[in-house]
Every structure is written in structure tokens, then in C-alpha cells.
Amino acid sequence: MADTKREIERKYELPVRPDGGDSGSRPDGPSPLPDLTKVRAVSAVSARGVTELDAVYHDTPDLRLTAGSLTLRRRTGGADEGWHLKFPVGDGVRDEIQAPLSDTLPDELAALVRSRVRGAELTPVVRLRTSRDTSLLVDEAGRTLAEVAVDTVRAERRPAGAHTGTGTAEWTEIEVELADDGDPALLDAVEKVLRKAGMRPASAGSKLARALAETAPATTKGAGPGKRAPAASKRAPVTAGDHVLAYVREQAEAIVSYDPAVRRDLPDSVHQLRVATRRMRSAFRTYKKVLDRDATRPIGAELKWLAGELGVDRDQEVLAERLTAGVDAHDTTLLLGPVHARLRIWDAAGRTDARTRTLAVLDSARYLRLLESVAALLADPPLLDAAHRKPAKVLPRAVVKDYDRLAGRVDHALGLAPGEERDLALHDARKAAKRARYAADAAEPALGKPAKRFSKRMKAVQSVLGDHQDSVVARDTLRDLAVQAHAAGESAFTWGLLYGEEESRAADRERELPRIWRKSAKRKLRTALFD
């Protein structure tokens, strides 16, 4: 079973000697650390001795994990030897997933990197042997505030496809890791003392990044992690095609990044993964004059499938929150029967089924084929003639076309009498509002504030229509819960009460829609896109 640890740390390089090396000592020499008891709250520095660590880092031949700032290693030595997978969380913050030592990569960790690795082979890329001289910073009460390690590192490049190199490198660095529940301000205070002693924040984000850069073959030196050479795909967008592809790449990266978050059951991860799939599919449909629909249509169909499968989990989450809030809003005198218990049972059953289904989808061959298809499309994008034109000539027209589609659906829905047919029409309008919003979001880097304002108005329309649709779905579930309660001999009063409130809320949204639409349909919002 893997364990997760939040790691908050900073790395420092030692001053460079005239001969080009660093000024670090070896384990049997004096420590390069200054007196850290000068740091407020640090009462003592407790030496813990030297530990020998031997880590082999794994990646694909084209370094897909490294490109995503992930590190995967098998390490022996130390109290936490085993397999370690690290995900970036923020600057100097990473989540480390630890699994017991074994000869092969544990299945749980393999699943967490599958969206990046896909069908590629994971192989050793770097071996790091580290002599770690550890000290603890403790306060007056003897509580550990942080761990400071002076690491003498010896790196050896391992075969890795096109990046094969036989180089070696050696350096000394300092790591300062905050204790659990520690105050991040302590790291600032420690850094101030280290800087006065000549230390500087490390230029590479990790030991692996530095090792790859320093052990690369001469032909690729300077282009590795930490010393990346400019790449064509990283240049600022110029054409309409550049902007659309940048947006599609952003969604592709979001899918790959949120995949392991969903597997780890992190908050809002299913929602964000689903949004990325919808945004990419929407971009394919909106910007069909930029990207050839013959190439994007099959991928769009698979994205629709994926969003639908993820919707089971997400819809359950949203509905449970809505019903729970509805129940909690009432005095206990109106909660007749085991209302809370029945709601919990319904939610638990729904979430279990939804999560099982979601994980099965992420482990499916169909999903991996989709990821491969997206990667292949981005590697060789099917650009049409309009892709090579200026964004101001192409993107506004596509955005306005999506607006026209929305306008037709809203007018149709508002012309219907309240009831099931109108509910369905409003739901169709909601989907059109979302597409128009996404179209503007994709165009915003090129069109600026006009696209941002347009997106904001489309979001307002989407929100009112979304709340209406959520009410429609909630009423269906409340009716089912009422039937179940009645069949079990319980009072169905509370479920009927909630049903009536949802019905009233939906009517409020229908009355609100014309006002929201008038503000969002102003011509100046659209004409500004062409300025």
C-alpha cells in the first residue's frame, strides 16, 4: 500500500570555487552549514549522521515524466527506502507517493503515471548515489522544526533512447525540508542565513533535473531540464493556428495532469478532468476552419465518450452536495423520518459505483488510445489555410458563430411553455452557452479584454441555465427517494418539500433568464471582438 507525504523543501547550491567546483565538503570533512541557531525559534541543531542512499530514476526514453516535472525512483538506504513518485504541487512543494521496495514498479504507482507514459517503456535514466549528512533544527521544547541535509551527490547517466549518455557528474547541495505542520516562515529565515553564508537557491528544480542536464551527451548539453533550449512549440503564438493549438495543448496537459489526481481521489479532480475533455472537444468544433475536422472528429467522438463516463462521478458529487444542502437548510421539525440516513445510503452507493466506473475507464485500452491520438495530433497538427492567417481575422468569426448558435437556442426555449419540452430546450441552450464561453476563452490570449468580457457574459448565461438543469435532475432523484421512503414505511413529506423547493428554484431561474440574456446579447460585446 502506497503512502502520501506532502514535501515542502528548498534546495541550495554551494559557492563555486575558482576551479569551477563547489565549496562543499565530503562526509568526513567539516560541514559547509553556517550556524543555524541564529534562526529565530531554532534552539539547537541536532546532528543525525551520514546515510548512504542509492536511487535509480526511471522515465521513458523521451523523458515524459521529466517534462511534466514528475520524478520516479527506486531508492535503497535510509528509513524510507522503496519506490517514490513525486508530483509538483507548487513552488518548492511536492506530493511524494511512497511504496515498499520491490524489484518491479508497484501497480499503484504505474497507474499514476500511465496518462503520461501511455504505451512507452519505463527505463532507468539516471543513478544517483548520495551521502546525506542530516541535521534536525529543533526548538526549546525539543520539537523538530525542519530537517537540513548536506547531500554529496554522484550522478551517472543510464541508457535512455535518444538521450543516451555515459557522462557522470558530482556536486554538493543543501536541502531544507519543513517538518509536518511546520511554519513556512521558518524556511525564509533559514534561507536568509544560508544566503549570508554564500549559498544560493538551486537552479534546477530537482537532483534529477540537474543530473540530466550535467550528464547529457555533448550534442544535447544545454538543452536538458534546467537548461532548456528554446523550442518551436514554446514560442509565442502568432497565427490563428498557433493560438488554437496552444489552447488544445493546454487541455491535453490538463487531462494528463488530472488523471493521477482522479486516481488519488483528490477534491474537484473529476470535474477538472471532465472540463478539459469538453474544452478540447469544443475547440475542435468551434475552430473547424483552423483544424481539419476529418482529423479531429474521431478524437472529438472519443472525448465525448470520456466526458460522459466522467459525468457519472461528477453528477453524483454535485447532486449529493445540492440535496445535502437542501436538507441541512431545514429545521429538524421538518425532517420527518430517517432523512439523513437515507440520503447518506443513497450517496454512498452512488459514489462507490461512480468511482469504480471512473477508474475502469481510466484503465481501459480505449482511454489510452485516446491519449495517444491526442498526442499524435499535436505532434503533427492538421492545419487548414485559415490557421496561417492572423488571429484577428479568424478567431472572432468563430466565436460569433457559436454565439449565433446559442441565440437561436435561447430564443427557442423562451418561446416554449413551461414543462418538460422547455426543460430540454434550456438544457440544449446551456450546452451552447458553454461552447460559446470556451470559444472566447481559447481566443482570449489573442483578442484580449473583449474576449474576456464576452466569456464572462456567456458564463452568466451558462450559470443560470446550469442551476435550472441541476434542479431538473434533483427533482428526478427526490421523487425516487420519496418512492423508496414510502415503500419502506417512512414519511415522504421531507422529500416532497424539497421537490417543491426545487420546482420553485427552477421557475426563478426561468424568470431570471430573459434579463441575463439581454445583458449578454448586446451587440457591442460581439463587435468589440473585431476591434
XYZ file of N, CA, C and O in Angstrom, residues 327 335-345 481 485 488-492 494-495:
84
model
N -31.394 19.617 2.623
C -31.826 19.011 3.888
C -31.336 19.836 5.071
O -32.084 20.125 6.018
N -37.940 17.539 9.160
C -37.243 16.338 8.687
C -37.927 15.120 9.312
O -37.557 14.660 10.403
N -38.917 14.629 8.613
C -39.712 13.515 9.139
C -39.156 12.187 8.627
O -39.036 11.978 7.414
N -38.782 11.327 9.547
C -38.203 10.047 9.179
C -36.673 10.129 9.111
O -36.079 11.190 9.324
N -36.034 9.012 8.807
C -34.564 8.958 8.769
C -34.008 9.606 7.490
O -33.394 8.939 6.642
N -34.244 10.896 7.347
C -33.880 11.604 6.117
C -32.363 11.575 5.886
O -31.882 11.237 4.797
N -31.601 11.957 6.909
C -30.146 11.994 6.760
C -29.581 10.606 6.443
O -28.702 10.462 5.590
N -30.095 9.608 7.118
C -29.587 8.249 6.906
C -29.872 7.763 5.490
O -28.992 7.189 4.835
N -31.086 8.028 5.017
C -31.422 7.583 3.648
C -30.571 8.325 2.615
O -30.132 7.731 1.627
N -30.336 9.599 2.850
C -29.518 10.373 1.916
C -28.074 9.867 1.904
O -27.450 9.759 0.843
N -27.544 9.521 3.092
C -26.182 9.004 3.159
C -26.053 7.663 2.445
O -25.074 7.411 1.732
N -27.036 6.806 2.622
C -27.006 5.491 1.970
C -27.052 5.655 0.447
O -26.312 5.007 -0.292
N -36.302 9.080 -4.204
C -36.097 8.921 -2.761
C -37.433 8.881 -2.017
O -37.593 8.154 -1.035
N -38.697 5.844 0.273
C -39.104 6.071 1.659
C -40.509 5.530 1.911
O -40.771 4.870 2.927
N -40.606 1.846 2.212
C -40.018 1.348 3.464
C -40.860 1.716 4.676
O -40.464 1.453 5.816
N -42.028 2.312 4.444
C -42.898 2.688 5.546
C -42.510 3.991 6.214
O -42.966 4.289 7.316
N -41.669 4.785 5.569
C -41.224 6.059 6.128
C -42.079 7.192 5.561
O -42.725 7.050 4.525
N -42.024 8.327 6.224
C -42.712 9.504 5.717
C -41.969 10.041 4.498
O -40.738 10.129 4.489
N -42.723 10.431 3.489
C -42.124 11.018 2.285
C -42.284 12.535 2.282
O -41.975 13.194 1.281
N -40.663 15.086 3.736
C -39.481 15.931 3.528
C -39.037 15.918 2.073
O -38.662 16.954 1.512
N -39.087 14.742 1.444
C -38.680 14.651 0.043
C -39.622 15.451 -0.851
O -39.200 16.091 -1.815
